[in-house]
Coordinates of C-alpha atoms in Angstrom, one line a residue:
X1 CA 25.1 21.3 -32.3
X2 CA 21.7 22.7 -31.8
X3 CA 22.7 26.1 -33.2
X4 CA 24.2 24.5 -36.3
X5 CA 21.0 22.6 -37.0
X6 CA 18.9 25.8 -36.6
X7 CA 21.3 27.6 -39.0
X8 CA 20.9 24.8 -41.6
X9 CA 17.1 24.9 -41.2
X10 CA 17.1 28.7 -41.6
X11 CA 19.1 28.4 -44.8
X12 CA 16.7 25.7 -46.1
X13 CA 13.7 27.9 -45.4
X14 CA 15.4 30.8 -47.1
X15 CA 16.2 28.7 -50.2
X16 CA 12.7 27.3 -50.4
X17 CA 11.2 30.8 -50.0
X18 CA 13.4 32.2 -52.8
X19 CA 12.6 29.4 -55.2
X20 CA 8.9 29.7 -54.5
X21 CA 8.6 33.5 -54.5
X22 CA 11.2 34.4 -57.0
X23 CA 9.4 33.2 -60.1
X24 CA 5.9 33.2 -58.7
X25 CA 3.6 35.1 -61.2
X26 CA 0.4 34.1 -59.5
X27 CA -2.1 36.8 -58.4
X28 CA -5.2 37.0 -56.3
X29 CA -8.2 39.3 -57.0
X30 CA -10.5 40.4 -54.2
X31 CA -13.9 41.7 -55.2
X32 CA -15.6 44.2 -52.9
X33 CA -18.3 45.9 -55.0
X34 CA -17.9 48.3 -56.5
X35 CA -14.1 47.8 -55.9
X36 CA -11.7 45.3 -57.2
X37 CA -8.3 44.7 -55.6
X38 CA -5.5 42.7 -57.4
X39 CA -2.7 41.3 -55.2
X40 CA 0.2 39.1 -56.0
X41 CA 0.2 35.8 -54.2
X42 CA 3.4 36.6 -52.3
X43 CA 2.0 39.8 -50.9
X44 CA -1.3 38.1 -50.0
X45 CA 0.6 35.4 -48.0
X46 CA 2.8 38.0 -46.3
X47 CA -0.3 40.1 -45.3
X48 CA -2.1 36.9 -44.1
X49 CA 0.9 36.0 -41.9
X50 CA 1.3 39.5 -40.6
X51 CA -2.4 39.6 -39.8
X52 CA -2.3 36.3 -37.9
X53 CA 0.7 37.4 -35.9
X54 CA -0.9 40.8 -35.0
X55 CA -4.2 39.1 -34.0
X56 CA -2.3 36.6 -31.9
X57 CA -0.3 39.3 -30.1
X58 CA -3.5 41.3 -29.5
X59 CA -5.3 38.4 -28.0
X60 CA -2.4 37.6 -25.7
X61 CA -2.2 41.3 -24.6
X62 CA -5.9 41.3 -23.9
X63 CA -5.6 38.0 -22.0
X64 CA -2.8 39.4 -19.9
X65 CA -4.8 42.5 -19.2
X66 CA -7.8 40.5 -18.1
X67 CA -5.7 38.2 -15.8
X68 CA -4.2 41.1 -13.8
X69 CA -6.8 40.8 -11.0
X70 CA -6.3 37.0 -10.8
X71 CA -2.5 37.5 -10.6
X72 CA -2.9 40.0 -7.9
X73 CA -5.1 37.6 -6.0
X74 CA -2.6 34.9 -6.5
X75 CA 0.2 37.1 -5.2
X76 CA -1.8 38.0 -2.1
X77 CA -2.5 34.4 -1.5
X78 CA 1.2 33.5 -1.9
X79 CA 2.1 36.2 0.7
X80 CA -0.5 34.8 3.1
X81 CA 0.8 31.2 2.6
X82 CA 4.3 32.3 3.3
X83 CA 3.2 34.0 6.5
X84 CA 1.2 30.9 7.4
X85 CA 4.1 28.6 6.7
X86 CA 6.3 30.7 8.9
X87 CA 3.8 30.6 11.8
X88 CA 3.3 26.8 11.2
X89 CA 7.1 26.2 11.5
X90 CA 7.2 28.4 14.6
X91 CA 4.4 26.3 16.1
X92 CA 6.2 23.1 15.3
X93 CA 9.5 24.2 16.6
X94 CA 7.9 25.4 19.9
X95 CA 6.0 22.1 20.2
X96 CA 9.2 20.1 19.7
X97 CA 11.1 22.2 22.1
X98 CA 8.4 21.8 24.8
X99 CA 7.1 25.4 24.7
X100 CA 3.5 24.3 24.6
X101 CA 1.9 27.7 25.4
X102 CA 3.9 29.4 22.6
X103 CA 3.1 26.5 20.3
X104 CA -0.6 27.0 21.0
X105 CA -0.4 30.8 20.3
X106 CA 1.4 30.2 17.1
X107 CA -1.2 27.5 16.1
X108 CA -4.0 29.9 16.9
X109 CA -2.3 32.4 14.6
X110 CA -2.2 29.8 11.9
X111 CA -5.9 29.2 12.4
X112 CA -6.7 32.9 12.0
X113 CA -4.6 33.0 8.8
X114 CA -6.4 29.9 7.5
X115 CA -9.7 31.5 8.0
X116 CA -8.6 34.6 6.1
X117 CA -7.4 32.4 3.3
X118 CA -10.6 30.3 3.3
X119 CA -12.6 33.5 2.9
X120 CA -11.0 33.9 -0.5
X121 CA -12.1 30.4 -1.6
X122 CA -9.0 28.4 -0.7
X123 CA -9.0 25.6 1.8
X124 CA -6.1 24.8 4.2
X125 CA -6.2 22.6 7.3
X126 CA -2.9 22.6 9.2
X127 CA -3.6 24.8 12.1
X128 CA -6.4 22.7 13.7
X129 CA -4.2 19.7 14.1
X130 CA -1.3 21.7 15.5
X131 CA -3.6 23.6 17.9
X132 CA -5.1 20.3 19.0
X133 CA -1.6 18.9 19.6
X134 CA -0.6 21.9 21.7
X135 CA -3.9 21.7 23.7
X136 CA -3.2 18.0 24.3
X137 CA 0.2 18.8 25.6
X138 CA -1.3 21.3 28.0
X139 CA -4.0 18.7 28.9
X140 CA -6.8 21.0 27.8
X141 CA -9.0 18.2 26.6
X142 CA -12.1 20.4 25.7
X143 CA -10.1 22.7 23.4
X144 CA -8.2 19.7 22.0
X145 CA -11.4 17.9 21.1
X146 CA -12.8 21.0 19.5
X147 CA -9.8 21.4 17.3
X148 CA -9.8 17.6 16.6
X149 CA -13.4 17.7 15.4
X150 CA -12.6 20.7 13.2
X151 CA -9.6 18.9 11.6
X152 CA -11.7 15.8 11.1
X153 CA -14.5 17.8 9.3
X154 CA -11.9 19.6 7.1
X155 CA -10.2 16.3 6.1
X156 CA -13.6 14.8 5.2
X157 CA -14.8 17.9 3.3
X158 CA -11.7 17.9 1.1
X159 CA -12.0 14.2 0.5
X160 CA -8.3 13.8 1.5
X161 CA -7.9 10.2 2.6
X162 CA -4.3 10.6 3.8
X163 CA -5.1 13.6 5.9
X164 CA -8.1 11.9 7.4
X165 CA -5.9 8.8 8.3
X166 CA -3.4 11.2 10.0
X167 CA -6.2 12.8 12.0
X168 CA -7.5 9.4 13.1
X169 CA -4.1 8.1 14.1
X170 CA -3.6 11.3 16.1
X171 CA -7.0 10.7 17.8
X172 CA -5.9 7.2 18.7
X173 CA -2.7 8.4 20.2
X174 CA -4.4 11.0 22.3
X175 CA -6.9 8.4 23.5
X176 CA -3.9 6.2 24.5
X177 CA -2.4 9.1 26.4
X178 CA -5.7 9.5 28.2
X179 CA -5.6 5.7 28.9
X180 CA -8.9 5.3 27.0
X181 CA -8.2 2.0 25.3
X182 CA -11.8 1.4 23.8
X183 CA -11.8 4.8 22.1
X184 CA -8.3 4.2 20.8
X185 CA -9.3 0.9 19.3
X186 CA -12.4 2.5 17.9
X187 CA -10.3 5.0 15.9
X188 CA -7.9 2.3 14.8
X189 CA -10.7 0.1 13.6
X190 CA -11.9 3.0 11.3
X191 CA -8.6 3.1 9.4
X192 CA -8.5 1.5 6.0
X193 CA -6.8 -1.9 5.7
X194 CA -3.6 -0.5 4.3
X195 CA -3.3 2.2 6.9
X196 CA -4.2 -0.2 9.7
X197 CA -1.2 -2.5 8.8
X198 CA 1.3 0.3 9.1
X199 CA 3.9 -0.1 11.8
X200 CA 2.8 3.0 13.7
X201 CA -0.9 1.9 13.7
X202 CA 0.0 -1.6 14.8
X203 CA 2.1 -0.3 17.7
X204 CA -0.8 1.8 18.8
X205 CA -3.1 -1.2 18.5
X206 CA -0.7 -3.3 20.6
X207 CA -0.6 -0.7 23.3
X208 CA -4.4 -0.3 23.3
X209 CA -5.0 -4.0 23.4
X210 CA -2.6 -4.4 26.3
X211 CA -4.3 -1.5 28.1
X212 CA -7.8 -3.0 27.5
X213 CA -6.6 -6.5 28.6
X214 CA -7.3 -8.1 25.2
X215 CA -4.5 -10.6 25.1
X216 CA -5.5 -12.3 21.9
X217 CA -5.6 -9.0 19.9
X218 CA -2.3 -8.0 21.4
X219 CA -0.8 -11.4 20.5
X220 CA -2.0 -11.1 16.9
X221 CA -0.5 -7.6 16.6
X222 CA 2.8 -8.8 18.0
X223 CA 3.0 -11.5 15.4
X224 CA 2.6 -8.8 12.6
X225 CA 5.1 -6.5 14.3
X226 CA 7.6 -9.2 14.5
X227 CA 7.0 -10.2 10.9
X228 CA 7.5 -6.6 9.8
X229 CA 10.7 -6.5 11.9
X230 CA 9.3 -3.8 14.2
X231 CA 10.4 -6.2 17.0
X232 CA 13.5 -8.4 17.0
X233 CA 13.0 -12.1 16.9
X234 CA 14.0 -12.4 20.6
X235 CA 11.9 -9.5 21.8
X236 CA 8.9 -10.7 19.7
X237 CA 9.2 -14.2 21.1
X238 CA 9.4 -12.9 24.7
X239 CA 6.4 -10.7 24.3
X240 CA 4.4 -13.4 22.6
X241 CA 5.3 -15.8 25.4
X242 CA 4.0 -13.4 28.0
X243 CA 0.8 -12.7 26.1
X244 CA 0.1 -16.4 25.4
X245 CA 0.5 -17.2 29.1
X246 CA -1.8 -14.3 29.9
X247 CA -4.4 -15.5 27.4
X248 CA -4.4 -19.0 28.8
X249 CA -4.5 -17.7 32.4
X250 CA -7.6 -15.7 31.6
X251 CA -9.5 -18.9 30.8
X252 CA -12.0 -20.0 33.4
X253 CA -13.0 -23.5 32.3
X254 CA -11.5 -26.3 30.2
X255 CA -13.3 -25.3 27.0
X256 CA -11.9 -21.8 27.2
X257 CA -8.4 -23.2 27.9
X258 CA -8.6 -25.3 24.8
X259 CA -9.9 -22.4 22.8
X260 CA -7.1 -20.3 24.0
X261 CA -4.6 -23.0 23.1
X262 CA -6.0 -23.4 19.6
X263 CA -5.6 -19.6 19.1
X264 CA -1.8 -20.0 19.5
X265 CA 0.4 -20.9 16.5
X266 CA 2.8 -23.8 16.6
X267 CA 5.9 -21.9 17.6
X268 CA 4.0 -20.4 20.6
X269 CA 2.7 -23.8 21.6
X270 CA 6.2 -25.2 21.7
X271 CA 7.4 -22.6 24.3
X272 CA 7.8 -24.5 27.5
X273 CA 6.2 -21.9 29.8
X274 CA 3.2 -21.7 27.5
X275 CA 2.7 -25.4 27.4
X276 CA 3.2 -25.7 31.2
X277 CA 0.6 -23.0 31.8
X278 CA -1.9 -24.5 29.4
X279 CA -1.5 -28.1 30.8
X280 CA -1.7 -26.8 34.4
X281 CA -4.8 -24.7 33.7
X282 CA -6.5 -27.6 31.9
X283 CA -5.8 -29.9 34.8
X284 CA -7.0 -27.3 37.3
X285 CA -10.4 -27.1 35.6
X286 CA -10.9 -30.8 35.3
X287 CA -9.9 -31.1 31.7
X288 CA -8.7 -34.1 29.7
X289 CA -5.5 -35.5 31.2
X290 CA -4.5 -37.1 27.9
X291 CA -4.9 -33.8 26.2
X292 CA -2.6 -32.1 28.7
X293 CA 0.0 -34.7 28.1
X294 CA -0.3 -34.2 24.3
X295 CA 0.4 -30.4 24.8
X296 CA 3.5 -31.3 26.9
X297 CA 4.8 -33.8 24.4
X298 CA 6.8 -31.3 22.2
X299 CA 8.5 -29.9 25.3
X300 CA 9.3 -33.4 26.4
X301 CA 10.7 -34.4 23.1
X302 CA 12.9 -31.3 23.0
X303 CA 14.2 -32.1 26.5
X304 CA 15.0 -35.7 25.5
X305 CA 16.8 -34.6 22.3
X306 CA 18.9 -32.0 24.2
X307 CA 19.2 -32.2 27.9
X308 CA 20.1 -28.5 28.0
X309 CA 17.0 -27.5 26.1
X310 CA 15.2 -27.0 29.5
X311 CA 16.5 -25.4 32.7
X312 CA 16.3 -27.3 36.0
X313 CA 13.3 -25.4 37.0
X314 CA 11.5 -26.2 33.8
X315 CA 12.3 -29.9 34.1
X316 CA 11.0 -29.9 37.6
X317 CA 7.8 -28.2 36.5
X318 CA 7.4 -30.7 33.6
X319 CA 7.8 -33.6 36.0
X320 CA 5.3 -32.0 38.4
X321 CA 2.7 -31.7 35.7
X322 CA 3.1 -35.2 34.5
X323 CA 3.0 -36.5 38.0
X324 CA -0.2 -34.5 38.6
X325 CA -1.7 -36.0 35.4
X326 CA -0.9 -39.5 36.5
X327 CA -2.4 -38.9 39.9
X328 CA -5.7 -37.6 38.3
X329 CA -5.9 -40.5 35.9
X330 CA -6.5 -42.8 38.9
X331 CA -3.8 -45.3 38.1
X332 CA -4.9 -45.8 34.5
X333 CA -2.0 -47.3 32.5
X334 CA -0.5 -45.1 29.8
X335 CA 2.0 -47.4 28.2
X336 CA 3.2 -44.8 25.7
X337 CA 4.2 -42.3 28.3
X338 CA 5.6 -45.1 30.6
X339 CA 7.8 -46.1 27.7
X340 CA 8.9 -42.5 27.1
X341 CA 9.8 -41.9 30.7
X342 CA 11.7 -45.2 31.1
X343 CA 13.6 -44.6 27.9
X344 CA 14.5 -41.1 29.0
X345 CA 15.5 -42.2 32.4
X346 CA 17.7 -45.0 31.1
X347 CA 19.3 -42.7 28.6
X348 CA 20.2 -40.2 31.3
X349 CA 20.5 -42.1 34.6
X350 CA 22.2 -39.2 36.3
X351 CA 19.2 -36.9 35.9
X352 CA 17.6 -36.8 39.3
X353 CA 14.4 -35.3 38.0
X354 CA 13.9 -38.1 35.5
X355 CA 14.7 -40.7 38.3
X356 CA 12.0 -39.1 40.5
X357 CA 9.4 -38.9 37.7
X358 CA 10.0 -42.5 36.7
X359 CA 9.6 -43.6 40.4
X360 CA 6.4 -41.6 40.8
X361 CA 4.9 -43.0 37.6
X362 CA 5.8 -46.5 38.7
X363 CA 4.1 -45.9 42.0
X364 CA 1.0 -44.5 40.4
X365 CA 0.9 -47.6 38.2
X366 CA 1.3 -49.9 41.3
X367 CA 4.8 -51.0 40.4
X368 CA 5.9 -50.8 44.0
X369 CA 9.3 -52.4 43.9
X370 CA 10.6 -50.5 40.9
X371 CA 9.2 -47.3 42.3
X372 CA 11.0 -47.7 45.6
X373 CA 14.3 -48.4 43.8
X374 CA 14.1 -45.4 41.5
X375 CA 13.0 -43.0 44.3
X376 CA 15.9 -44.1 46.6
X377 CA 18.3 -43.6 43.7
X378 CA 17.1 -40.1 43.1
X379 CA 17.5 -39.0 46.8
X380 CA 21.3 -38.7 46.5
X381 CA 21.1 -36.5 43.3
X382 CA 18.1 -34.3 44.0
X383 CA 18.9 -30.6 44.5
X384 CA 15.4 -29.2 44.8
X385 CA 14.1 -29.2 48.4
X386 CA 10.5 -29.7 47.5
X387 CA 11.3 -32.7 45.2
X388 CA 13.5 -34.1 48.0
X389 CA 10.5 -33.8 50.5
X390 CA 8.1 -35.3 48.0
X391 CA 10.4 -38.2 47.4
X392 CA 10.5 -39.0 51.1
X393 CA 6.7 -38.7 51.2
X394 CA 6.4 -41.2 48.3
X395 CA 8.8 -43.6 50.1
X396 CA 6.6 -43.2 53.3
X397 CA 3.5 -44.2 51.2
X398 CA 5.3 -47.2 49.8
X399 CA 6.4 -48.2 53.3
X400 CA 2.8 -48.0 54.5
X401 CA 1.7 -50.0 51.5
X402 CA 4.1 -52.7 52.7
X403 CA 2.9 -52.2 56.2
X404 CA 6.4 -51.3 57.3
X405 CA 5.7 -48.8 60.1
X406 CA 9.3 -48.0 61.1
X407 CA 10.3 -47.3 57.5
X408 CA 7.3 -45.1 57.0
X409 CA 8.0 -43.2 60.3
X410 CA 11.6 -42.6 59.3
X411 CA 10.5 -41.4 55.8
X412 CA 8.0 -39.0 57.3
X413 CA 10.7 -37.7 59.7
X414 CA 13.1 -37.0 56.8
X415 CA 10.3 -35.3 54.9
X416 CA 9.6 -33.0 57.8
X417 CA 13.2 -31.8 57.9
X418 CA 12.8 -30.3 54.4

């Protein structure tokens, strides 16, 4: 189709030329004193076109002649780059296969080739990073740092942001391998916001924060990694649980415990182990008992809604914490929690832990008769030896309250067997 169109166009040009030149009687006179030259218009146009073509070809030939040195330089540079790429691939293959000495030799060869290329005005910066990687694998830190600084300077001088980010990430990874967490975090903090939110950078930040003992930074990083699906939901939840417990455990007074609790998100606060650790830490440092119960309330609600939501060990720990809170409150009546515990106990009368908790709460609130009844009912169902012992101790205290010495002695004897 294209050939047919060109043929039609050629015929059209031929027809137009014949119509224009066939009957064209015009002429052009050129005066060059003392000469006069008369030319037909057709011949003048033909000579003008021929002169333009000849001048164009001459200029192109002159340009090609003048560009011969540049083409020769380009050809030599191309040969050098091919040799450099070959050495670069050899260094990478040796590095991947674990031949670190060969990789370092090939990287040094790449460096020498780069210097030769740079002397001709070109700038390349691959060998310094590879040589630094090889030196790091050989644990030659002085040589590694030397190559690293060179790669960093080259990336800065070329104003290549991506290359500089790669060098900084490599420096952070090397610092992590050296277990130098502060230096790794320093390199990661220098990254731009976009590069810092990449998965590889966040993984490094997580490792550095864990190594430095910065639980809050590690927790924030785990949230982002889970959001970006670098961790599965189950793995992210497990890691976040451990970090949240570590963050709370690092608090040394009630204010720090509350600050650590406020740093957690809602999903983390609803994890039973996290709520238990926070409430226990708060009570240990003399914090607000009502606040500790408020932290335990979501866990309590989940247990009430589904009995299988908590394991037996978790239910026991929850009961222990609530019992401890009622003991620290000095017998102060908390009708809301008393109602919750009674409702849960009546809704599940075969749960020995709830029976024990209800009995202990009634005893703390000076409801002696009801406490004795609930505690005796829980004895036949309790499976935990410590709860069984504490139940007998509570019955002994109730017997002493009634001044029933034989019953108290028998209860103490049963508690001593556990």
